[in-house]
Amino acid sequence: MPKGTPVAHKTGTIGGVANDVGFITLPDGRRFAIVVFTNSSTTSTADQDRAIAEISRILYDFYYLTAQDK
């Protein structure tokens, strides 16, 4: 997320499972919810967390940038 982006979330990680549930606030005040669950992953926790962060950023860009096009 861009620096200063309000994010309210709850993570959970145990034995190959990484989860994150949260609300992300866009600069125009709109918010969206995101839920990401992984299961039985053999990748590192850091890589799982990075994947969740990348999914969040893709959604942030989609919702924020498409609204600016209108």
Tab-separated table of N, CA and C in Angstrom:
chain	number	residue	atom	x	y	z
A	1	MET	N	0.830	-1.178	0.000
A	1	MET	CA	0.000	0.000	0.000
A	1	MET	C	0.881	1.250	0.000
A	2	PRO	N	0.379	2.310	-0.592
A	2	PRO	CA	1.128	3.566	-0.497
A	2	PRO	C	1.247	4.002	0.965
A	3	LYS	N	2.327	4.645	1.283
A	3	LYS	CA	2.569	5.109	2.652
A	3	LYS	C	1.391	5.957	3.136
A	4	GLY	N	0.936	5.676	4.350
A	4	GLY	CA	-0.155	6.427	4.948
A	4	GLY	C	-1.543	5.891	4.644
A	5	THR	N	-1.651	4.814	3.868
A	5	THR	CA	-2.952	4.230	3.553
A	5	THR	C	-3.532	3.578	4.800
A	6	PRO	N	-4.744	3.981	5.225
A	6	PRO	CA	-5.356	3.330	6.382
A	6	PRO	C	-5.759	1.884	6.060
A	7	VAL	N	-5.254	0.961	6.863
A	7	VAL	CA	-5.564	-0.458	6.708
A	7	VAL	C	-5.907	-1.010	8.091
A	8	ALA	N	-7.090	-1.582	8.218
A	8	ALA	CA	-7.491	-2.269	9.448
A	8	ALA	C	-7.569	-3.751	9.105
A	9	HIS	N	-6.742	-4.567	9.777
A	9	HIS	CA	-6.716	-5.974	9.378
A	9	HIS	C	-6.340	-6.882	10.538
A	10	LYS	N	-6.613	-8.154	10.338
A	10	LYS	CA	-6.268	-9.207	11.297
A	10	LYS	C	-5.614	-10.331	10.523
A	11	THR	N	-4.395	-10.658	10.921
A	11	THR	CA	-3.658	-11.733	10.267
A	11	THR	C	-3.721	-13.003	11.098
A	12	GLY	N	-3.326	-14.083	10.466
A	12	GLY	CA	-3.199	-15.358	11.158
A	12	GLY	C	-2.276	-16.255	10.372
A	13	THR	N	-1.298	-16.825	11.051
A	13	THR	CA	-0.328	-17.695	10.388
A	13	THR	C	-0.010	-18.866	11.302
A	14	ILE	N	-0.084	-20.077	10.736
A	14	ILE	CA	0.307	-21.273	11.481
A	14	ILE	C	0.530	-22.420	10.497
A	15	GLY	N	1.635	-23.096	10.613
A	15	GLY	CA	1.923	-24.314	9.864
A	15	GLY	C	1.551	-24.340	8.399
A	16	GLY	N	2.091	-23.434	7.582
A	16	GLY	CA	1.811	-23.442	6.155
A	16	GLY	C	0.553	-22.716	5.750
A	17	VAL	N	-0.145	-22.136	6.724
A	17	VAL	CA	-1.375	-21.391	6.445
A	17	VAL	C	-1.146	-19.930	6.821
A	18	ALA	N	-1.447	-19.028	5.890
A	18	ALA	CA	-1.367	-17.594	6.161
A	18	ALA	C	-2.678	-16.968	5.717
A	19	ASN	N	-3.250	-16.136	6.581
A	19	ASN	CA	-4.534	-15.501	6.294
A	19	ASN	C	-4.458	-14.025	6.628
A	20	ASP	N	-5.257	-13.233	5.930
A	20	ASP	CA	-5.393	-11.819	6.267
A	20	ASP	C	-6.785	-11.372	5.854
A	21	VAL	N	-7.423	-10.657	6.750
A	21	VAL	CA	-8.760	-10.110	6.524
A	21	VAL	C	-8.676	-8.634	6.872
A	22	GLY	N	-9.211	-7.764	6.005
A	22	GLY	CA	-9.112	-6.353	6.345
A	22	GLY	C	-9.946	-5.437	5.485
A	23	PHE	N	-9.901	-4.157	5.882
A	23	PHE	CA	-10.525	-3.061	5.151
A	23	PHE	C	-9.430	-2.094	4.772
A	24	ILE	N	-9.429	-1.674	3.517
A	24	ILE	CA	-8.453	-0.717	3.018
A	24	ILE	C	-9.206	0.529	2.599
A	25	THR	N	-8.735	1.691	3.067
A	25	THR	CA	-9.378	2.965	2.750
A	25	THR	C	-8.613	3.652	1.628
A	26	LEU	N	-9.335	4.010	0.581
A	26	LEU	CA	-8.751	4.707	-0.567
A	26	LEU	C	-8.640	6.198	-0.257
A	27	PRO	N	-7.806	6.946	-0.994
A	27	PRO	CA	-7.647	8.375	-0.740
A	27	PRO	C	-8.949	9.180	-0.840
A	28	ASP	N	-9.923	8.694	-1.623
A	28	ASP	CA	-11.195	9.419	-1.753
A	28	ASP	C	-12.193	9.031	-0.658
A	29	GLY	N	-11.764	8.205	0.311
A	29	GLY	CA	-12.617	7.834	1.440
A	29	GLY	C	-13.378	6.534	1.276
A	30	ARG	N	-13.466	6.011	0.050
A	30	ARG	CA	-14.126	4.715	-0.132
A	30	ARG	C	-13.268	3.629	0.494
A	31	ARG	N	-13.926	2.545	0.927
A	31	ARG	CA	-13.204	1.417	1.503
A	31	ARG	C	-13.606	0.139	0.771
A	32	PHE	N	-12.694	-0.815	0.798
A	32	PHE	CA	-13.051	-2.135	0.304
A	32	PHE	C	-12.516	-3.178	1.270
A	33	ALA	N	-13.194	-4.316	1.289
A	33	ALA	CA	-12.800	-5.432	2.153
A	33	ALA	C	-12.023	-6.441	1.329
A	34	ILE	N	-11.077	-7.086	1.970
A	34	ILE	CA	-10.303	-8.131	1.316
A	34	ILE	C	-10.097	-9.273	2.303
A	35	VAL	N	-10.203	-10.479	1.781
A	35	VAL	CA	-9.947	-11.688	2.573
A	35	VAL	C	-9.085	-12.595	1.710
A	36	VAL	N	-7.935	-12.994	2.236
A	36	VAL	CA	-7.040	-13.889	1.520
A	36	VAL	C	-6.659	-15.028	2.463
A	37	PHE	N	-6.860	-16.247	2.011
A	37	PHE	CA	-6.491	-17.436	2.765
A	37	PHE	C	-5.553	-18.281	1.920
A	38	THR	N	-4.492	-18.783	2.518
A	38	THR	CA	-3.645	-19.769	1.860
A	38	THR	C	-3.757	-21.060	2.660
A	39	ASN	N	-3.448	-22.162	2.022
A	39	ASN	CA	-3.593	-23.440	2.699
A	39	ASN	C	-2.485	-24.388	2.264
A	40	SER	N	-1.880	-25.061	3.213
A	40	SER	CA	-0.858	-26.086	2.956
A	40	SER	C	0.245	-25.606	2.024
A	41	SER	N	0.691	-24.380	2.211
A	41	SER	CA	1.742	-23.837	1.367
A	41	SER	C	3.103	-24.325	1.829
A	42	THR	N	3.972	-24.563	0.878
A	42	THR	CA	5.341	-24.953	1.212
A	42	THR	C	6.296	-23.768	1.089
A	43	THR	N	5.775	-22.600	0.722
A	43	THR	CA	6.613	-21.405	0.628
A	43	THR	C	6.787	-20.804	2.018
A	44	SER	N	7.755	-19.933	2.140
A	44	SER	CA	8.030	-19.309	3.430
A	44	SER	C	6.898	-18.368	3.827
A	45	THR	N	6.809	-18.105	5.125
A	45	THR	CA	5.798	-17.160	5.622
A	45	THR	C	5.996	-15.796	4.980
A	46	ALA	N	7.248	-15.389	4.805
A	46	ALA	CA	7.525	-14.091	4.171
A	46	ALA	C	6.970	-14.048	2.749
A	47	ASP	N	7.121	-15.135	1.997
A	47	ASP	CA	6.590	-15.178	0.632
A	47	ASP	C	5.066	-15.186	0.627
A	48	GLN	N	4.453	-15.872	1.580
A	48	GLN	CA	2.993	-15.862	1.683
A	48	GLN	C	2.504	-14.453	1.995
A	49	ASP	N	3.159	-13.788	2.937
A	49	ASP	CA	2.781	-12.416	3.289
A	49	ASP	C	2.962	-11.471	2.112
A	50	ARG	N	4.042	-11.667	1.351
A	50	ARG	CA	4.287	-10.832	0.167
A	50	ARG	C	3.187	-11.027	-0.876
A	51	ALA	N	2.752	-12.263	-1.066
A	51	ALA	CA	1.671	-12.546	-2.024
A	51	ALA	C	0.389	-11.848	-1.599
A	52	ILE	N	0.071	-11.899	-0.309
A	52	ILE	CA	-1.124	-11.217	0.197
A	52	ILE	C	-0.997	-9.708	-0.030
A	53	ALA	N	0.189	-9.154	0.227
A	53	ALA	CA	0.410	-7.717	0.013
A	53	ALA	C	0.256	-7.346	-1.457
A	54	GLU	N	0.756	-8.189	-2.351
A	54	GLU	CA	0.643	-7.904	-3.787
A	54	GLU	C	-0.814	-7.950	-4.247
A	55	ILE	N	-1.577	-8.901	-3.752
A	55	ILE	CA	-3.011	-8.972	-4.093
A	55	ILE	C	-3.715	-7.710	-3.602
A	56	SER	N	-3.391	-7.281	-2.398
A	56	SER	CA	-3.999	-6.070	-1.831
A	56	SER	C	-3.684	-4.849	-2.685
A	57	ARG	N	-2.436	-4.737	-3.117
A	57	ARG	CA	-2.028	-3.582	-3.924
A	57	ARG	C	-2.705	-3.595	-5.290
A	58	ILE	N	-2.844	-4.757	-5.896
A	58	ILE	CA	-3.533	-4.851	-7.189
A	58	ILE	C	-4.975	-4.364	-7.051
A	59	LEU	N	-5.652	-4.784	-5.990
A	59	LEU	CA	-7.028	-4.344	-5.772
A	59	LEU	C	-7.099	-2.846	-5.474
A	60	TYR	N	-6.169	-2.345	-4.671
A	60	TYR	CA	-6.097	-0.908	-4.378
A	60	TYR	C	-5.992	-0.120	-5.681
A	61	ASP	N	-5.031	-0.503	-6.524
A	61	ASP	CA	-4.838	0.192	-7.799
A	61	ASP	C	-6.085	0.108	-8.668
A	62	PHE	N	-6.707	-1.064	-8.737
A	62	PHE	CA	-7.904	-1.224	-9.556
A	62	PHE	C	-9.021	-0.296	-9.080
A	63	TYR	N	-9.354	-0.347	-7.807
A	63	TYR	CA	-10.469	0.461	-7.301
A	63	TYR	C	-10.171	1.952	-7.335
A	64	TYR	N	-8.952	2.343	-7.026
A	64	TYR	CA	-8.621	3.766	-6.998
A	64	TYR	C	-8.434	4.331	-8.394
A	65	LEU	N	-7.684	3.635	-9.227
A	65	LEU	CA	-7.396	4.173	-10.559
A	65	LEU	C	-8.586	4.131	-11.489
A	66	THR	N	-9.435	3.094	-11.388
A	66	THR	CA	-10.614	3.065	-12.259
A	66	THR	C	-11.611	4.148	-11.869
A	67	ALA	N	-11.664	4.518	-10.590
A	67	ALA	CA	-12.570	5.590	-10.165
A	67	ALA	C	-12.103	6.932	-10.715
A	68	GLN	N	-10.796	7.113	-10.866
A	68	GLN	CA	-10.262	8.369	-11.393
A	68	GLN	C	-10.525	8.509	-12.884
A	69	ASP	N	-10.722	7.391	-13.576
A	69	ASP	CA	-10.994	7.429	-15.005
A	69	ASP	C	-12.405	7.903	-15.323
A	70	LYS	N	-13.282	7.913	-14.326
A	70	LYS	CA	-14.690	8.261	-14.569
A	70	LYS	C	-14.954	9.723	-14.337
